[in-house]
Coordinates of C-alpha atoms and ligand atoms in Angstrom, one line a residue:
M1 CA 120.1 134.1 146.9
Q2 CA 121.9 130.5 146.9
I3 CA 123.7 130.2 143.5
P4 CA 125.8 126.6 143.0
L5 CA 128.1 126.8 140.4
L6 CA 126.3 124.3 138.1
N7 CA 122.6 122.2 139.7
L8 CA 122.1 119.5 137.9
K9 CA 118.5 118.7 139.7
R10 CA 116.5 120.9 138.1
Q11 CA 117.1 119.4 134.6
T12 CA 117.3 115.7 136.5
K13 CA 114.0 116.5 137.4
I14 CA 112.8 117.2 133.8
L15 CA 113.9 114.0 132.9
N16 CA 112.5 112.1 136.3
D17 CA 110.2 109.6 134.7
E18 CA 111.8 109.0 130.7
I19 CA 114.9 107.8 132.7
I20 CA 112.9 106.0 134.6
K21 CA 111.6 104.2 132.2
A22 CA 114.9 103.2 130.9
L23 CA 115.6 102.1 133.9
D24 CA 113.2 99.7 134.3
K25 CA 113.7 98.6 130.9
V26 CA 117.6 98.3 131.3
I27 CA 116.9 96.1 134.7
S28 CA 114.6 94.3 133.3
D29 CA 116.7 93.3 130.8
T30 CA 118.9 92.2 133.2
N31 CA 121.9 93.0 129.9
F32 CA 124.0 94.8 131.9
I33 CA 127.4 95.8 130.1
M34 CA 127.6 95.8 126.7
G35 CA 124.4 95.5 124.5
T36 CA 121.5 97.1 122.7
E37 CA 122.2 100.4 124.6
V38 CA 126.0 100.8 124.8
E39 CA 125.8 100.1 120.8
G40 CA 122.6 101.9 120.1
F41 CA 124.3 105.0 122.1
E42 CA 127.4 104.4 120.0
Q43 CA 125.6 104.9 116.7
E44 CA 123.6 108.1 117.9
I45 CA 127.0 109.7 119.2
A46 CA 128.6 108.3 116.1
D47 CA 125.9 110.5 113.6
F48 CA 125.4 113.5 116.1
L49 CA 130.2 114.2 115.7
D50 CA 129.7 113.2 112.1
C51 CA 132.4 110.5 112.5
K52 CA 132.4 107.3 110.9
Y53 CA 133.0 105.1 114.3
A54 CA 132.2 106.1 117.8
I55 CA 133.8 103.4 120.5
S56 CA 132.6 104.1 124.3
C57 CA 134.6 103.4 127.1
A58 CA 134.4 103.7 131.8
N59 CA 135.6 107.5 131.0
G60 CA 137.5 110.6 129.7
T61 CA 140.6 109.8 130.8
D62 CA 140.6 106.2 130.1
A63 CA 139.5 107.6 126.7
L64 CA 143.0 109.5 126.0
I65 CA 145.2 106.9 127.2
L66 CA 143.5 104.3 124.4
S67 CA 143.4 106.3 122.5
L68 CA 147.5 107.8 122.6
E69 CA 147.6 103.1 123.2
S70 CA 145.8 102.6 120.4
L71 CA 148.6 105.4 117.7
G72 CA 151.2 102.8 119.3
I73 CA 152.6 106.2 121.4
T74 CA 154.7 104.3 124.6
K75 CA 157.4 105.5 126.4
G76 CA 160.1 106.9 124.6
D77 CA 157.5 109.2 122.9
E78 CA 156.4 112.9 123.3
V79 CA 152.9 114.0 123.8
I80 CA 152.2 118.7 122.8
T81 CA 149.7 119.4 125.5
T82 CA 148.8 122.3 127.2
P83 CA 149.1 122.8 130.4
F84 CA 146.2 125.0 131.3
T85 CA 143.9 122.1 131.4
F86 CA 142.4 119.2 133.9
F87 CA 145.3 117.3 135.1
A88 CA 143.4 113.7 133.0
T89 CA 145.1 116.2 129.7
A90 CA 148.5 115.0 130.6
E91 CA 148.4 112.0 132.9
A92 CA 147.0 109.6 130.4
I93 CA 150.1 110.9 128.4
S94 CA 152.5 109.7 131.7
R95 CA 149.7 106.7 131.9
V96 CA 151.2 105.3 128.7
G97 CA 154.9 106.0 129.4
A98 CA 154.9 109.4 126.9
T99 CA 156.2 113.0 128.3
P100 CA 153.8 115.0 128.0
I101 CA 155.9 118.7 127.1
F102 CA 153.9 121.5 127.1
I103 CA 153.0 124.1 125.7
D104 CA 151.8 127.7 126.1
V105 CA 148.7 129.1 125.2
R106 CA 146.5 131.8 124.9
R107 CA 145.6 134.5 127.5
D108 CA 142.8 135.0 125.3
T109 CA 141.0 131.8 124.0
Y110 CA 142.9 129.7 126.8
N111 CA 143.5 127.6 124.4
I112 CA 146.9 126.0 122.8
D113 CA 149.1 128.9 121.1
P114 CA 150.0 126.7 118.0
Y115 CA 152.6 129.1 117.4
Q116 CA 154.7 127.6 120.5
I117 CA 154.9 124.4 119.2
K118 CA 156.8 124.4 116.6
K119 CA 159.8 125.0 118.7
H120 CA 159.6 121.9 121.0
L121 CA 159.3 119.2 118.0
T122 CA 162.0 117.1 118.3
S123 CA 162.8 113.3 116.8
K124 CA 160.5 112.0 119.4
T125 CA 157.7 114.4 118.9
K126 CA 154.6 112.0 117.9
A127 CA 151.9 113.1 118.0
I128 CA 150.0 117.1 119.2
L129 CA 146.7 116.4 122.2
P130 CA 144.9 119.7 122.0
V131 CA 142.1 120.4 124.8
H132 CA 139.0 122.1 123.9
I133 CA 139.0 124.6 126.9
F134 CA 136.0 125.4 129.2
G135 CA 133.9 124.1 125.0
Q136 CA 135.7 126.3 123.2
P137 CA 137.5 124.7 120.2
A138 CA 141.3 125.2 119.8
D139 CA 143.1 126.3 116.5
M140 CA 142.2 123.6 114.5
D141 CA 143.5 124.0 111.9
K142 CA 147.7 126.1 112.6
V143 CA 147.2 122.3 114.9
M144 CA 146.8 119.8 111.5
D145 CA 148.8 121.9 109.3
I146 CA 152.1 121.2 112.3
A147 CA 150.8 117.7 112.1
K148 CA 150.8 117.1 108.8
Q149 CA 154.0 118.7 108.0
N150 CA 156.0 116.5 110.3
N151 CA 154.5 113.7 110.4
L152 CA 152.3 114.2 113.7
Y153 CA 149.1 112.7 115.2
V154 CA 146.4 114.5 116.6
I155 CA 144.0 113.5 119.5
E156 CA 141.3 115.7 120.4
D157 CA 140.6 116.2 123.6
A158 CA 136.7 117.1 123.5
C159 CA 135.7 116.0 126.9
Q160 CA 135.0 119.8 127.9
A161 CA 133.0 120.4 124.0
I162 CA 131.3 117.6 122.8
G163 CA 128.9 120.1 120.2
A164 CA 131.1 122.5 120.1
K165 CA 132.2 123.5 116.5
Y166 CA 134.9 124.5 113.9
K167 CA 135.0 126.1 111.0
D168 CA 131.4 124.6 110.4
R169 CA 133.0 120.4 111.4
K170 CA 132.3 119.6 114.5
V171 CA 135.6 119.1 117.6
G172 CA 136.5 115.0 117.8
G173 CA 136.4 114.5 114.4
I174 CA 138.5 116.9 112.4
G175 CA 142.0 114.9 114.0
D176 CA 142.7 111.3 114.1
I177 CA 140.7 110.9 117.5
G178 CA 138.1 112.9 119.6
C179 CA 137.7 111.7 123.5
F180 CA 134.6 113.3 125.5
S181 CA 133.7 112.1 128.8
F182 CA 130.3 111.7 130.4
Y183 CA 131.6 112.5 134.0
P184 CA 128.4 114.5 135.4
T185 CA 129.2 117.7 135.2
K186 CA 129.9 117.7 131.4
N187 CA 127.9 119.1 129.7
L188 CA 126.8 115.8 128.4
G189 CA 126.6 114.5 132.1
A190 CA 125.4 110.6 133.5
F191 CA 124.6 109.6 136.6
G192 CA 128.2 108.5 137.0
D193 CA 131.2 107.9 134.7
G194 CA 131.6 107.1 130.7
G195 CA 133.6 107.8 127.8
M196 CA 133.8 107.9 124.0
I197 CA 136.6 108.2 121.8
T198 CA 135.5 109.8 118.2
T199 CA 137.3 108.2 115.3
N200 CA 136.7 108.0 111.1
E201 CA 139.7 105.1 110.4
K202 CA 138.8 101.8 110.9
R203 CA 142.1 100.1 111.9
L204 CA 141.9 103.0 114.3
A205 CA 138.2 101.7 116.1
L206 CA 139.7 97.2 116.1
I207 CA 142.3 98.3 118.1
L208 CA 140.7 100.3 120.3
K209 CA 137.5 97.4 120.9
G210 CA 140.1 95.3 121.6
L211 CA 142.0 97.2 123.8
R212 CA 139.0 97.8 125.8
V213 CA 137.8 94.9 126.8
H214 CA 140.8 92.5 127.7
G215 CA 142.2 92.5 124.4
S216 CA 139.7 89.6 123.9
G217 CA 137.6 87.5 122.0
N218 CA 136.7 88.7 118.9
S219 CA 137.4 92.3 119.2
G220 CA 140.7 91.4 120.6
R221 CA 141.4 89.2 117.9
K222 CA 140.4 91.2 115.0
A223 CA 142.8 94.3 116.7
Y224 CA 145.3 92.0 116.9
N225 CA 145.8 91.0 113.0
V226 CA 145.3 94.4 112.4
I227 CA 148.1 95.6 114.2
N228 CA 149.6 93.5 112.9
G229 CA 149.1 93.5 109.7
L230 CA 147.1 90.7 109.0
S231 CA 143.5 90.4 107.1
D232 CA 141.1 89.0 110.1
N233 CA 141.0 85.3 108.8
E234 CA 141.1 82.9 111.4
L235 CA 142.7 80.8 109.4
K236 CA 144.9 82.6 107.9
F237 CA 145.9 83.9 111.0
K238 CA 146.7 80.0 112.0
E239 CA 149.1 79.6 109.3
T240 CA 151.3 82.6 110.4
K241 CA 154.9 82.9 112.2
Y242 CA 152.3 82.5 115.2
K243 CA 151.9 78.6 114.2
N244 CA 152.8 76.7 116.9
K245 CA 153.1 79.9 119.3
T246 CA 149.4 79.8 119.8
V247 CA 146.6 79.6 118.3
S248 CA 143.8 81.1 117.1
Q249 CA 139.9 80.9 119.3
S250 CA 137.3 83.8 119.1
S251 CA 136.8 82.7 122.7
K252 CA 136.2 85.3 125.2
Y253 CA 138.7 83.8 127.2
Y254 CA 141.5 83.6 124.8
N255 CA 143.4 87.3 125.4
Y256 CA 145.4 88.6 122.3
L257 CA 146.8 91.7 124.0
I258 CA 147.5 93.6 127.3
G259 CA 144.5 95.7 127.5
Y260 CA 142.1 97.0 129.6
N261 CA 139.0 96.6 131.1
S262 CA 136.6 100.1 129.9
R263 CA 133.6 99.8 129.4
L264 CA 130.6 101.7 129.6
D265 CA 127.1 100.2 130.8
E266 CA 124.1 99.8 129.7
I267 CA 122.3 101.9 133.1
Q268 CA 124.8 105.0 131.5
A269 CA 124.0 104.5 128.5
S270 CA 120.5 104.1 128.0
I271 CA 121.0 107.4 130.8
L272 CA 122.6 109.0 128.2
R273 CA 120.6 108.2 124.9
I274 CA 117.7 110.5 126.4
K275 CA 120.0 113.2 127.1
L276 CA 121.3 113.1 123.9
K277 CA 118.2 114.8 122.0
Y278 CA 118.1 118.3 124.2
L279 CA 121.9 118.4 124.4
D280 CA 121.3 120.8 121.4
I281 CA 119.1 122.7 122.7
W282 CA 121.0 123.0 126.4
N283 CA 124.5 124.0 124.2
Q284 CA 121.9 126.5 122.8
K285 CA 121.1 127.9 126.3
R286 CA 124.5 128.0 127.3
K287 CA 125.5 129.9 124.6
E288 CA 122.5 132.5 125.9
I289 CA 123.5 132.5 128.7
A290 CA 127.3 133.6 128.1
M291 CA 125.9 136.2 125.7
Y292 CA 123.8 137.9 128.3
Y293 CA 126.7 138.0 130.7
N294 CA 129.5 138.9 128.1
E295 CA 126.6 141.9 127.8
K296 CA 126.3 142.7 130.9
L297 CA 130.0 142.4 131.9
K298 CA 131.4 144.1 129.4
N299 CA 132.7 146.8 131.4
T300 CA 133.3 145.6 134.8
S301 CA 136.6 144.8 136.0
L302 CA 136.5 141.2 134.9
T303 CA 137.7 140.4 131.4
I304 CA 135.4 138.0 130.0
P305 CA 136.0 134.9 127.9
Y306 CA 137.2 136.1 124.2
V307 CA 135.3 133.9 121.3
S308 CA 137.3 133.5 117.8
Q309 CA 134.7 133.9 114.3
D310 CA 136.4 130.5 113.4
V311 CA 134.3 128.7 116.3
K312 CA 131.1 128.0 117.4
S313 CA 131.7 127.1 121.7
V314 CA 129.6 125.3 123.9
Y315 CA 130.3 127.5 126.9
H316 CA 131.5 124.3 129.4
L317 CA 132.3 126.8 131.6
F318 CA 132.0 130.8 131.6
V319 CA 135.6 131.5 132.9
V320 CA 136.8 135.4 133.4
Q321 CA 140.0 137.0 134.7
S322 CA 139.7 139.2 137.6
N323 CA 143.5 140.8 139.4
K324 CA 141.4 140.6 142.5
R325 CA 139.9 137.3 142.3
E326 CA 140.7 136.0 145.9
K327 CA 138.3 139.3 147.2
M328 CA 135.6 138.9 144.6
I329 CA 135.6 135.2 144.7
N330 CA 135.4 136.0 148.8
F331 CA 132.8 138.0 148.2
L332 CA 130.5 135.9 145.7
N333 CA 130.4 133.3 148.3
E334 CA 129.8 136.1 151.4
K335 CA 126.4 136.4 148.3
E336 CA 126.4 132.4 148.6
I337 CA 126.8 132.9 144.7
S338 CA 129.5 129.8 144.2
T339 CA 132.1 129.7 142.2
G340 CA 135.2 127.7 141.3
R341 CA 138.8 128.5 140.0
Y342 CA 139.5 126.4 136.9
Y343 CA 142.9 126.1 137.3
P344 CA 144.6 126.6 139.8
T345 CA 147.8 125.3 139.3
S346 CA 149.6 125.2 135.7
L347 CA 149.2 121.3 135.2
H348 CA 153.8 122.6 134.2
L349 CA 153.7 123.1 138.0
Q350 CA 152.4 120.5 139.5
K351 CA 154.1 118.3 142.4
A352 CA 153.1 115.5 140.3
Y353 CA 155.1 117.0 137.0
H354 CA 158.3 118.0 139.7
D355 CA 160.2 115.3 137.4
L356 CA 160.0 117.7 134.3
N357 CA 161.9 119.6 136.0
Y358 CA 159.8 122.9 135.4
N359 CA 160.1 126.1 136.7
V360 CA 158.1 129.1 137.7
G361 CA 157.8 131.6 134.7
D362 CA 158.7 129.0 132.0
L363 CA 154.8 129.1 130.5
K364 CA 153.7 133.0 131.5
N365 CA 150.2 133.0 129.9
A366 CA 149.2 129.8 131.9
E367 CA 150.7 130.5 134.9
Y368 CA 149.2 133.9 134.9
L369 CA 145.8 133.2 133.6
S370 CA 146.3 130.5 137.5
K371 CA 146.5 133.5 139.0
R372 CA 143.2 135.3 137.6
T373 CA 141.0 133.1 136.4
F374 CA 137.4 131.8 137.9
A375 CA 134.0 130.0 136.1
L376 CA 130.7 132.1 137.1
P377 CA 128.2 129.5 137.9
L378 CA 125.9 129.2 133.6
Y379 CA 124.1 126.4 133.1
P380 CA 121.0 125.4 130.9
E381 CA 118.3 125.7 133.8
L382 CA 120.3 129.0 135.2
S383 CA 117.5 131.8 135.7
R384 CA 117.2 135.1 134.3
E385 CA 116.5 136.3 137.8
E386 CA 119.7 134.2 139.2
Q387 CA 121.9 135.4 136.1
N388 CA 120.9 139.1 137.2
Y389 CA 121.7 138.3 141.1
I390 CA 125.1 137.9 139.6
I391 CA 125.9 140.6 137.1
E392 CA 124.5 143.3 140.9
A393 CA 127.0 141.8 143.3
I394 CA 129.8 142.0 140.3
Y395 CA 128.7 145.3 140.3
E396 CA 128.5 146.4 143.3
F397 CA 132.6 144.5 144.2
D398 CA 133.0 146.7 142.0
K399 CA 131.6 150.1 143.8
K400 CA 133.2 148.4 146.8
Y401 CA 136.6 147.7 145.6
Ligands
PLP501 C1 136.6 114.9 132.5 C2 137.6 116.0 131.5 C3 138.9 114.9 131.4 C4 138.5 113.5 131.5 O1 138.0 112.8 131.8 P1 137.0 111.8 132.7 O2 135.4 111.1 133.2 O3 136.6 112.3 134.2 O4 137.9 110.9 133.1 C5 139.7 115.7 130.7 N1 140.6 116.4 130.0 C6 139.4 116.9 129.8 C7 139.7 118.1 129.6 C8 138.2 117.1 131.0 O5 137.5 118.3 131.2

């Protein structure tokens, strides 16, 4: 039986007619960028996540970059984050000129260990960027406490955790800003790239809306004014110290800030609006599949993922540990069961970060996990029969080795 790590064909097939209809409408409207689908989707995501503002953008990496920039994080600043994540988390920090400070993770939840944060705080630390890895929320109470005590921003990388809860609050709305990705393999996936930024602060929402469209036009002006502490009144703007240096215009071709081109398009938004309606059901299915794995695998050689009592995980990936990982992966592969190594190189040991001068042994848990972890197939449409086939194969491996 052939079982891929993720099979998107089943979900897409079920939604096919609904999606084709939505696409037909976008195509006949020809309003491909920043139209009603994007606006509608932003509102629906804000409602879904209990956030005041949701600002869409081109992808999850941009969501992180725009968020950091909107908070004024730049060269010379340090941002605390985890080394056991997808590269984009740290890359975004570096992209705005700041330095990622990697803090070791817990071996059981795979998330940042908040007790390790304090000793790495310096006068340059500006923010903490926890990642809700594999769908499980990080220990947000402790992260928020440290942030409050030390006057730091918190940016949640919720790219893998849309719909997950920390003590009954959806992730993405706990810190100052939340970042989401709609990369096709995520729990809510587009037919291409897409991203979303959530916040409860109007000021940040205005800056983000300006930055994503080249700092131009009305949204650029509003962002400029809010950054410079000016009320959004064009006349007042003209009469300030900027008099004679610039004119206030709302033209699309008048730029107030150096921004980005980072927008979600109508085609993606129309697809995501349809999929969002099913997200809770899909996340529930994922949980049921994970529970079955937990039950059946608890007495095998694998270490099954631990989920804290404080959270509701959305099981983006079912990541187990094995001290015979390579052998196990090959064995499963021979049985046509695909797996994935998440993540085989801790970020502090990536070539791209050799300038930061980390060494092997600096972040022991992340390094330990990077040699042991891998994901088993888990997606809402995975059948019980397929799951049993995977479980049987693991029993067989244990008997043999
Ligand atoms: C997917 C992902 C990103 C980046 O999202 P893209 O949409 O691919 O740019 C960032 N952080 C984490 C943890 C992710 O899983």
